[in-house]
Coordinates of C-alpha atoms in Angstrom, one line a residue:
M235 CA 0.0 0.1 0.0
F236 CA 2.8 2.5 0.8
P237 CA 6.3 2.7 -0.7
P238 CA 9.4 2.4 1.5
T239 CA 9.7 6.1 1.7
Y240 CA 6.5 6.5 3.5
I241 CA 6.9 7.9 7.0
E242 CA 4.0 7.9 9.5
G243 CA 3.2 11.0 11.0
F244 CA 5.0 12.9 8.0
H245 CA 3.2 12.0 4.8
D246 CA -0.5 12.4 4.0
P247 CA -1.5 8.8 3.8
E248 CA -4.5 9.4 1.4
A249 CA -2.2 11.5 -0.9
V250 CA 0.4 8.6 -0.9
K251 CA -2.2 6.0 -1.7
S252 CA -3.3 8.1 -4.7
M253 CA 0.3 8.2 -6.1
K254 CA 1.5 5.7 -8.4
Y255 CA 5.2 4.0 -7.8
K256 CA 7.2 2.0 -9.8
E257 CA 10.8 0.4 -9.5
L258 CA 13.4 2.5 -11.1
G259 CA 15.0 -0.1 -13.3
K260 CA 16.7 -2.8 -11.0
T261 CA 17.6 -0.2 -8.2
G262 CA 15.1 -1.2 -5.8
L263 CA 14.0 2.5 -5.4
L264 CA 10.2 2.7 -5.7
V265 CA 9.8 6.0 -7.4
S266 CA 6.7 8.1 -7.8
K267 CA 5.2 8.5 -11.2
L268 CA 5.6 12.2 -10.9
S269 CA 9.1 13.3 -9.7
F270 CA 10.3 16.9 -8.8
G271 CA 12.6 18.5 -11.0
S272 CA 14.6 21.3 -9.4
G273 CA 16.0 23.0 -12.6
P274 CA 13.8 25.8 -12.1
L275 CA 15.2 26.5 -8.7
G276 CA 18.2 27.6 -10.5
C277 CA 18.7 30.6 -12.9
H278 CA 17.5 29.1 -16.3
Y279 CA 14.0 29.8 -15.9
G280 CA 13.7 33.3 -14.2
T281 CA 13.3 34.4 -10.7
Y282 CA 11.3 32.8 -8.2
D283 CA 10.1 33.2 -4.6
E284 CA 12.5 31.0 -2.5
A285 CA 10.0 30.6 0.4
D286 CA 7.2 29.3 -2.1
A287 CA 9.5 27.1 -3.7
I288 CA 10.8 25.6 -0.4
K289 CA 7.0 25.1 0.5
A290 CA 6.5 23.3 -2.7
V291 CA 9.3 20.8 -1.9
R292 CA 8.2 19.9 1.3
E293 CA 4.6 19.5 0.2
A294 CA 5.6 17.6 -2.7
I295 CA 7.3 15.0 -0.5
R296 CA 4.3 15.2 2.0
Q297 CA 1.9 14.3 -1.0
G298 CA 4.1 11.1 -2.0
I299 CA 6.4 12.7 -4.6
N300 CA 9.6 10.9 -3.5
Y301 CA 12.0 11.3 -6.3
I302 CA 13.9 14.7 -6.4
D303 CA 16.6 15.7 -8.9
T304 CA 18.9 18.4 -9.0
A305 CA 22.4 19.7 -10.2
P306 CA 25.2 22.2 -9.7
W307 CA 24.5 23.7 -13.3
Y308 CA 21.1 24.6 -11.9
G309 CA 21.9 28.2 -10.8
Q310 CA 25.6 27.2 -9.9
G311 CA 24.6 25.6 -6.8
R312 CA 21.5 27.5 -6.0
S313 CA 19.2 24.9 -6.8
E314 CA 21.0 22.5 -4.4
A315 CA 21.1 25.3 -1.8
T316 CA 17.5 25.9 -1.9
L317 CA 16.7 22.2 -1.6
G318 CA 19.0 21.9 1.2
K319 CA 16.9 24.3 3.0
A320 CA 13.7 22.6 2.0
L321 CA 15.1 19.2 3.1
K322 CA 16.2 20.3 6.6
G323 CA 14.0 18.7 9.3
I324 CA 12.5 16.1 6.8
P325 CA 13.4 12.5 7.6
R326 CA 15.9 11.3 5.1
A327 CA 14.2 8.0 4.6
A328 CA 11.3 10.0 3.1
Y329 CA 12.7 10.8 -0.3
Y330 CA 15.1 9.7 -3.0
L331 CA 17.5 12.4 -3.9
A332 CA 19.6 12.5 -7.2
T333 CA 22.3 15.1 -8.3
K334 CA 25.0 15.4 -10.9
V335 CA 28.4 16.2 -12.0
G336 CA 30.0 17.2 -15.2
R337 CA 28.3 20.6 -16.1
Y338 CA 28.8 23.9 -14.1
E339 CA 29.4 27.4 -15.2
L340 CA 27.4 29.6 -17.5
D341 CA 30.6 30.6 -19.8
Y342 CA 31.4 28.1 -22.2
D343 CA 35.2 27.8 -21.1
N344 CA 34.1 26.7 -17.6
M345 CA 30.9 25.0 -18.5
F346 CA 32.0 21.3 -18.6
D347 CA 34.5 19.3 -16.6
F348 CA 34.4 15.7 -16.3
T349 CA 37.8 15.0 -14.8
V350 CA 38.3 13.0 -11.6
E351 CA 39.5 16.1 -9.6
K352 CA 36.7 18.3 -10.4
T353 CA 34.0 15.3 -10.0
R354 CA 35.4 15.1 -6.6
K355 CA 35.1 18.5 -5.5
S356 CA 31.8 18.9 -7.1
F357 CA 30.4 16.0 -5.4
K358 CA 31.7 17.0 -2.1
K359 CA 30.1 20.4 -2.5
S360 CA 26.7 19.0 -3.6
L361 CA 26.4 17.0 -0.4
E362 CA 27.1 20.1 1.7
L363 CA 24.6 22.2 0.0
L364 CA 22.0 19.8 0.1
G365 CA 22.8 18.8 3.7
V366 CA 22.8 15.1 3.4
D367 CA 25.4 12.2 3.9
Y368 CA 24.3 10.6 0.7
V369 CA 22.3 10.8 -2.5
D370 CA 20.4 7.9 -4.1
V371 CA 21.6 8.6 -7.5
I372 CA 24.7 10.5 -8.7
Q373 CA 24.4 11.1 -12.4
V374 CA 27.0 12.4 -15.1
H375 CA 25.5 15.5 -16.8
D376 CA 25.1 15.8 -20.4
I377 CA 27.8 13.2 -21.4
E378 CA 27.6 14.3 -25.2
F379 CA 29.7 17.3 -24.2
A380 CA 32.6 15.3 -22.9
P381 CA 35.8 15.4 -25.2
S382 CA 35.1 12.0 -26.0
L383 CA 32.8 9.2 -24.3
D384 CA 36.1 7.4 -23.2
V385 CA 36.5 10.2 -20.7
I386 CA 33.1 9.5 -19.3
V387 CA 33.9 5.8 -19.3
T388 CA 37.5 5.7 -18.1
Q389 CA 37.4 8.6 -15.6
T390 CA 34.1 10.1 -14.5
L391 CA 32.3 6.9 -14.2
P392 CA 34.8 5.0 -12.2
E393 CA 35.2 7.9 -9.8
L394 CA 31.4 7.8 -9.2
S395 CA 31.7 3.9 -8.5
K396 CA 33.9 4.9 -5.4
Y397 CA 31.4 7.1 -4.1
V398 CA 29.0 4.1 -4.2
A399 CA 31.4 1.9 -2.6
E400 CA 31.9 4.6 0.3
G401 CA 28.1 4.8 0.9
K402 CA 28.0 8.3 -0.3
A403 CA 25.7 7.4 -3.2
R404 CA 23.6 4.4 -4.0
H405 CA 23.3 4.2 -7.5
I406 CA 25.0 5.7 -10.8
G407 CA 23.1 7.4 -13.8
V408 CA 23.9 9.3 -16.9
T409 CA 22.1 12.1 -18.6
G410 CA 22.1 13.7 -22.1
Y411 CA 20.0 15.1 -25.0
P412 CA 21.0 12.5 -27.7
V413 CA 19.4 9.2 -26.6
S414 CA 21.9 7.3 -28.9
I415 CA 24.9 8.3 -26.5
L416 CA 23.2 7.1 -23.5
K417 CA 22.9 3.7 -25.1
E418 CA 26.4 3.8 -26.2
C419 CA 27.6 4.6 -22.8
V420 CA 25.8 1.8 -21.3
E421 CA 27.3 -0.5 -24.0
K422 CA 30.8 0.8 -23.4
S423 CA 31.0 1.1 -19.7
N424 CA 31.9 -1.6 -17.2
I425 CA 30.5 0.3 -14.5
N426 CA 27.0 -0.4 -13.4
I427 CA 24.9 2.4 -14.9
A428 CA 21.6 2.1 -13.1
S429 CA 19.5 4.8 -14.9
V430 CA 19.3 7.2 -17.7
L431 CA 17.7 10.6 -17.8
S432 CA 16.3 11.5 -21.1
Y433 CA 14.9 15.1 -21.5
S434 CA 12.6 16.5 -23.9
R435 CA 12.6 13.4 -26.0
L436 CA 9.2 11.9 -25.2
T437 CA 6.9 15.1 -25.7
L438 CA 4.1 16.2 -27.8
I439 CA 6.6 17.0 -30.7
D440 CA 9.2 14.4 -30.3
D441 CA 9.0 10.7 -29.2
T442 CA 12.7 9.6 -30.1
L443 CA 13.1 8.1 -26.5
L444 CA 10.6 5.2 -27.5
E445 CA 13.0 3.9 -30.2
Y446 CA 15.4 3.2 -27.4
V447 CA 13.1 1.8 -24.7
P448 CA 13.5 -2.0 -25.6
F449 CA 17.3 -1.6 -25.1
F450 CA 17.1 0.1 -21.7
K451 CA 14.4 -2.2 -20.6
K452 CA 16.5 -5.3 -21.7
H453 CA 19.4 -4.2 -19.4
K454 CA 17.0 -3.3 -16.7
I455 CA 18.0 0.4 -16.6
G456 CA 15.8 2.8 -14.9
L457 CA 14.0 5.4 -17.3
I458 CA 13.7 8.9 -16.2
N459 CA 11.5 10.9 -18.7
A460 CA 12.4 14.6 -18.1
A461 CA 11.1 17.9 -19.3
T462 CA 7.9 16.8 -20.9
P463 CA 6.7 20.4 -21.5
C464 CA 9.9 20.6 -23.4
M465 CA 11.7 23.2 -21.2
G466 CA 8.8 25.7 -21.5
L467 CA 8.2 25.2 -25.0
L468 CA 5.0 23.5 -24.5
T469 CA 3.5 26.0 -22.1
N470 CA 1.3 28.9 -22.4
N471 CA 4.0 31.2 -21.1
G472 CA 6.4 30.0 -23.7
P473 CA 10.0 29.0 -23.5
P474 CA 13.0 31.1 -22.1
S475 CA 15.1 33.1 -24.5
W476 CA 17.9 30.6 -24.4
H477 CA 15.7 27.6 -25.9
P478 CA 17.5 25.8 -28.6
A479 CA 14.6 25.1 -30.8
S480 CA 14.2 26.5 -34.1
D481 CA 12.3 29.7 -34.7
E482 CA 9.8 27.7 -36.8
T483 CA 9.2 25.2 -34.0
K484 CA 8.8 27.8 -31.4
K485 CA 6.5 29.7 -33.7
Q486 CA 4.2 26.6 -34.0
C487 CA 4.2 25.8 -30.3
A488 CA 3.4 29.4 -29.7
N489 CA 0.5 29.1 -32.1
A490 CA -0.8 26.0 -29.9
A491 CA -0.3 27.7 -26.6
Q492 CA -2.2 30.7 -28.0
Y493 CA -5.3 28.4 -29.0
C494 CA -4.9 26.8 -25.5
K495 CA -5.2 30.4 -23.9
E496 CA -8.2 31.2 -26.1
H497 CA -10.0 28.0 -24.4
D498 CA -8.7 28.6 -20.8
V499 CA -6.6 25.5 -20.6
E500 CA -2.8 25.3 -19.9
L501 CA -0.7 23.8 -22.6
G502 CA 1.8 22.6 -20.2
K503 CA -0.9 20.4 -18.4
L504 CA -1.8 18.7 -21.6
A505 CA 1.8 18.1 -22.4
I506 CA 2.6 16.3 -19.0
W507 CA -0.6 14.2 -19.3
H508 CA 0.3 13.2 -22.8
S509 CA 3.9 11.9 -21.7
M510 CA 2.5 10.4 -18.6
Q511 CA 0.7 8.0 -20.7
Y512 CA 3.8 5.9 -21.7
T513 CA 3.8 2.9 -19.4
D514 CA 7.4 2.0 -19.9
I515 CA 8.7 5.1 -18.3
D516 CA 9.6 4.7 -14.4
T517 CA 9.2 8.2 -13.6
N518 CA 8.3 11.7 -15.3
L519 CA 10.5 14.4 -14.0
V520 CA 8.8 17.8 -14.3
G521 CA 10.5 21.1 -13.4
I522 CA 8.5 22.5 -10.5
Q523 CA 9.1 26.2 -9.2
N524 CA 6.2 27.1 -7.1
T525 CA 3.2 25.5 -5.3
K526 CA 0.7 26.4 -8.0
Q527 CA 2.9 24.3 -10.4
L528 CA 3.1 21.5 -8.1
Q529 CA -0.7 21.3 -7.5
M530 CA -1.4 21.3 -11.3
N531 CA 1.0 18.6 -11.9
L532 CA -0.5 16.4 -9.1
D533 CA -3.9 17.0 -10.4
V534 CA -2.8 15.8 -13.7
M535 CA -1.4 12.8 -12.2
R536 CA -4.1 11.9 -10.1
N537 CA -7.2 12.9 -12.2
G538 CA -5.9 13.3 -15.7
I539 CA -7.5 15.7 -18.2
T540 CA -11.4 16.3 -18.8
E541 CA -12.9 15.1 -22.0
K542 CA -12.8 18.8 -23.1
E543 CA -9.0 18.9 -22.8
K544 CA -8.4 15.7 -24.6
A545 CA -10.7 17.1 -27.5
L546 CA -8.5 20.3 -27.4
L547 CA -5.3 18.3 -27.2
Q548 CA -6.3 16.3 -30.4
E549 CA -7.1 19.6 -32.1
I550 CA -3.9 21.3 -31.5
Q551 CA -1.9 18.1 -32.4
E552 CA -3.7 18.2 -35.8
T553 CA -3.7 21.8 -36.3
F554 CA -0.3 22.9 -35.1
L555 CA 2.0 20.2 -33.6
S556 CA 1.8 17.7 -36.5
T557 CA 3.3 20.3 -38.9
V558 CA 6.4 20.9 -36.8
K559 CA 9.3 19.8 -39.0
N560 CA 12.2 20.2 -36.7
Q561 CA 11.0 18.1 -33.7
H562 CA 14.5 18.3 -32.0
W563 CA 17.6 20.2 -31.9
E564 CA 20.2 17.4 -31.6
G565 CA 23.7 18.6 -32.4
K566 CA 22.9 22.3 -32.2
E567 CA 24.0 22.9 -29.0
I568 CA 27.3 20.8 -29.3
R569 CA 28.3 22.7 -32.3
A570 CA 27.8 26.1 -30.6
Y571 CA 29.8 24.9 -27.6
R572 CA 32.7 23.4 -29.8
E573 CA 32.7 26.5 -31.9
A574 CA 32.9 29.1 -28.8
T575 CA 35.7 27.1 -27.1
K576 CA 37.6 26.8 -30.4
K577 CA 37.3 30.5 -30.8
N578 CA 38.8 31.0 -27.2
I579 CA 41.8 28.6 -27.5

């Protein structure tokens, strides 16, 4: 009836009963279908009210969301620091916590560092900011940006395996935008990779992840489907200015958003519901910045969408989103990064 993270006297028992849980691959972690993405608690999605964000984290856990994901990259430590404040006083057994190594600063020259030394320093700092002795999943962040996959396989992953041996982490994961490199990393590494985090690849405009699901399932690797609203692209407010999608894709998604506004429906709600229909996914990681977003996401997870909203979703898919030609931006960010760092040599 209750997951291992349930704490009598802390959790809302009825809310936890209404949450769906699934094992994350072969980790033994029974994770909530909706998980808490802490990317918006950094700097990439505008300013936010820290007190409300802290309240959202605490309420999310109380309501049965038990998987929380963050990274140093999100606000260069701010997301982890805010989470640390939110988690203070909550029983450690009440949630699973994941952070990352490898991606750090806003400027291109110092954005990525997958070396053993930097990994060690970063992980130590993450534990301090989060105020915990261990994390449940430690992930290598956006592995496609490494000088080569060999660096990840021979340096970063072996270093992370030491933290598992020391009890400072329970499992190891990898994240990235091209799903193909996540598969390749699993194939090449002799380190036990327990989970993959794929973002914006199982959404209303791109279902690339589905092609790779059989491979990951065969290897019993946990599947984390992140950024189902496509990093703001599939929301009524639209994406942040840095969003790498093409102008044409942004225009079509904006048209869909406008149509939703005219019918008093949030496009993000439809996008999240759509992605939650795929049963092979272990958890859907949605960025949450405040209590209002939390309640909308919980409502979608528990109650779905209305028949009117389903009809509207079909309309926007047929009228706007089916015409999107550039469903993804794979390679675009890597080319920009390579070009920028080459110029600065």
